[in-house]
Amino acid sequence: MFQVTQQIEFCYGHRLLNYSGKCRHLHGHNGRAVIVLNGEKLDDRGMLVDFSDIKKSVRTWIDNELDHRMILNESDPMVKILQELGEPLYLLQDNPTAENIAKLIYDFTKSQGFSVAEVRLWETPNSYATYSE
């Protein structure tokens, strides 16, 4: 089995609903998505996938949709206020935990035809969540 991995760094803010710790408040992270693709065969160039293809698709999507945005639950009371202020948002049906953001990136990567094995989202230098099927 061959694997290739690409790391994509981005900044985002969020807060967690129904949570009693510090993360119940709006705050930000310098996140790092680690995307692992796998497959049995290489193409005629000797590649599982060209890193530039991941960049064109997944990195561009993260840059356009998640980077420097507040990632919030669609029912968060702050959504209306931030929308009125013209702040950039990305809304989820679920709580914007590291686990759910990792799954969001996994699902997008898979939708682009990549053979994604897992996505790991580093929320801090010491803490990450992983999603795989």
Coordinates of C-alpha atoms in Angstrom, one line a residue, residues 30-119:
N30 CA -3.6 27.9 14.2
G31 CA -4.7 24.6 12.9
R32 CA -2.9 22.0 10.7
A33 CA -4.8 19.5 8.7
V34 CA -2.7 16.3 7.9
I35 CA -4.3 14.5 4.9
V36 CA -3.3 11.0 4.3
L37 CA -4.1 9.4 0.9
N38 CA -3.5 5.7 0.1
G39 CA -3.7 3.3 -2.8
E40 CA -2.4 0.1 -4.2
K41 CA -1.1 1.4 -7.6
L42 CA 1.0 4.2 -8.9
D43 CA 0.2 6.0 -12.1
D44 CA 2.4 6.1 -15.2
R45 CA 4.5 8.8 -13.6
G46 CA 5.2 6.6 -10.6
M47 CA 2.9 8.6 -8.3
L48 CA -0.1 7.8 -6.2
V49 CA -1.2 11.4 -6.6
D50 CA 0.6 14.5 -7.5
F51 CA 1.0 16.8 -4.5
S52 CA 0.0 19.7 -6.7
D53 CA -3.4 18.1 -7.3
I54 CA -4.1 18.0 -3.6
K55 CA -3.0 21.6 -3.4
K56 CA -5.3 22.7 -6.3
S57 CA -8.3 21.0 -4.8
V58 CA -8.1 20.6 -1.0
R59 CA -5.7 23.4 -0.1
T60 CA -7.7 25.8 -2.2
W61 CA -11.0 24.8 -0.6
I62 CA -9.5 25.1 2.9
D63 CA -8.1 28.5 2.0
N64 CA -11.4 29.7 0.6
E65 CA -13.8 28.2 3.0
L66 CA -12.1 27.7 6.4
D67 CA -9.0 29.9 6.7
H68 CA -9.6 33.0 8.8
R69 CA -13.2 32.2 9.3
M70 CA -15.3 31.5 12.4
I71 CA -16.5 27.9 12.2
L72 CA -19.7 27.7 14.2
N73 CA -22.7 25.5 14.8
E74 CA -25.5 26.8 12.6
S75 CA -27.7 27.3 15.7
D76 CA -25.1 29.3 17.6
P77 CA -26.7 32.7 18.7
M78 CA -23.5 34.5 17.5
V79 CA -24.2 33.5 13.8
K80 CA -26.8 36.3 13.3
I81 CA -24.6 38.9 14.9
L82 CA -21.5 38.0 13.0
Q83 CA -23.4 37.8 9.7
E84 CA -24.8 41.3 10.3
L85 CA -21.2 42.5 10.9
G86 CA -20.1 40.9 7.6
E87 CA -17.7 38.5 9.4
P88 CA -16.7 35.4 7.4
L89 CA -18.3 32.2 8.7
Y90 CA -18.5 28.5 7.9
L91 CA -21.5 26.9 9.5
L92 CA -21.8 23.2 10.6
Q93 CA -24.8 21.2 11.7
D94 CA -22.7 19.9 14.5
N95 CA -20.5 21.4 17.2
P96 CA -17.3 22.7 15.5
T97 CA -15.0 20.4 17.5
A98 CA -11.6 19.2 16.1
E99 CA -13.2 15.9 15.5
N100 CA -16.0 17.3 13.3
I101 CA -13.7 19.7 11.4
A102 CA -11.4 16.7 10.7
K103 CA -14.5 14.8 9.3
L104 CA -15.5 17.9 7.3
I105 CA -12.1 18.0 5.6
Y106 CA -12.1 14.2 5.1
D107 CA -15.5 14.3 3.4
F108 CA -14.5 17.2 1.1
T109 CA -11.2 15.4 0.2
K110 CA -13.2 12.2 -0.6
S111 CA -15.7 14.1 -2.6
Q112 CA -12.9 15.3 -4.9
G113 CA -12.0 11.7 -5.8
F114 CA -9.0 11.3 -3.6
S115 CA -8.5 7.9 -1.9
V116 CA -8.3 9.5 1.6
A117 CA -7.3 7.2 4.4
E118 CA -7.5 9.7 7.2
V119 CA -7.5 13.4 8.2

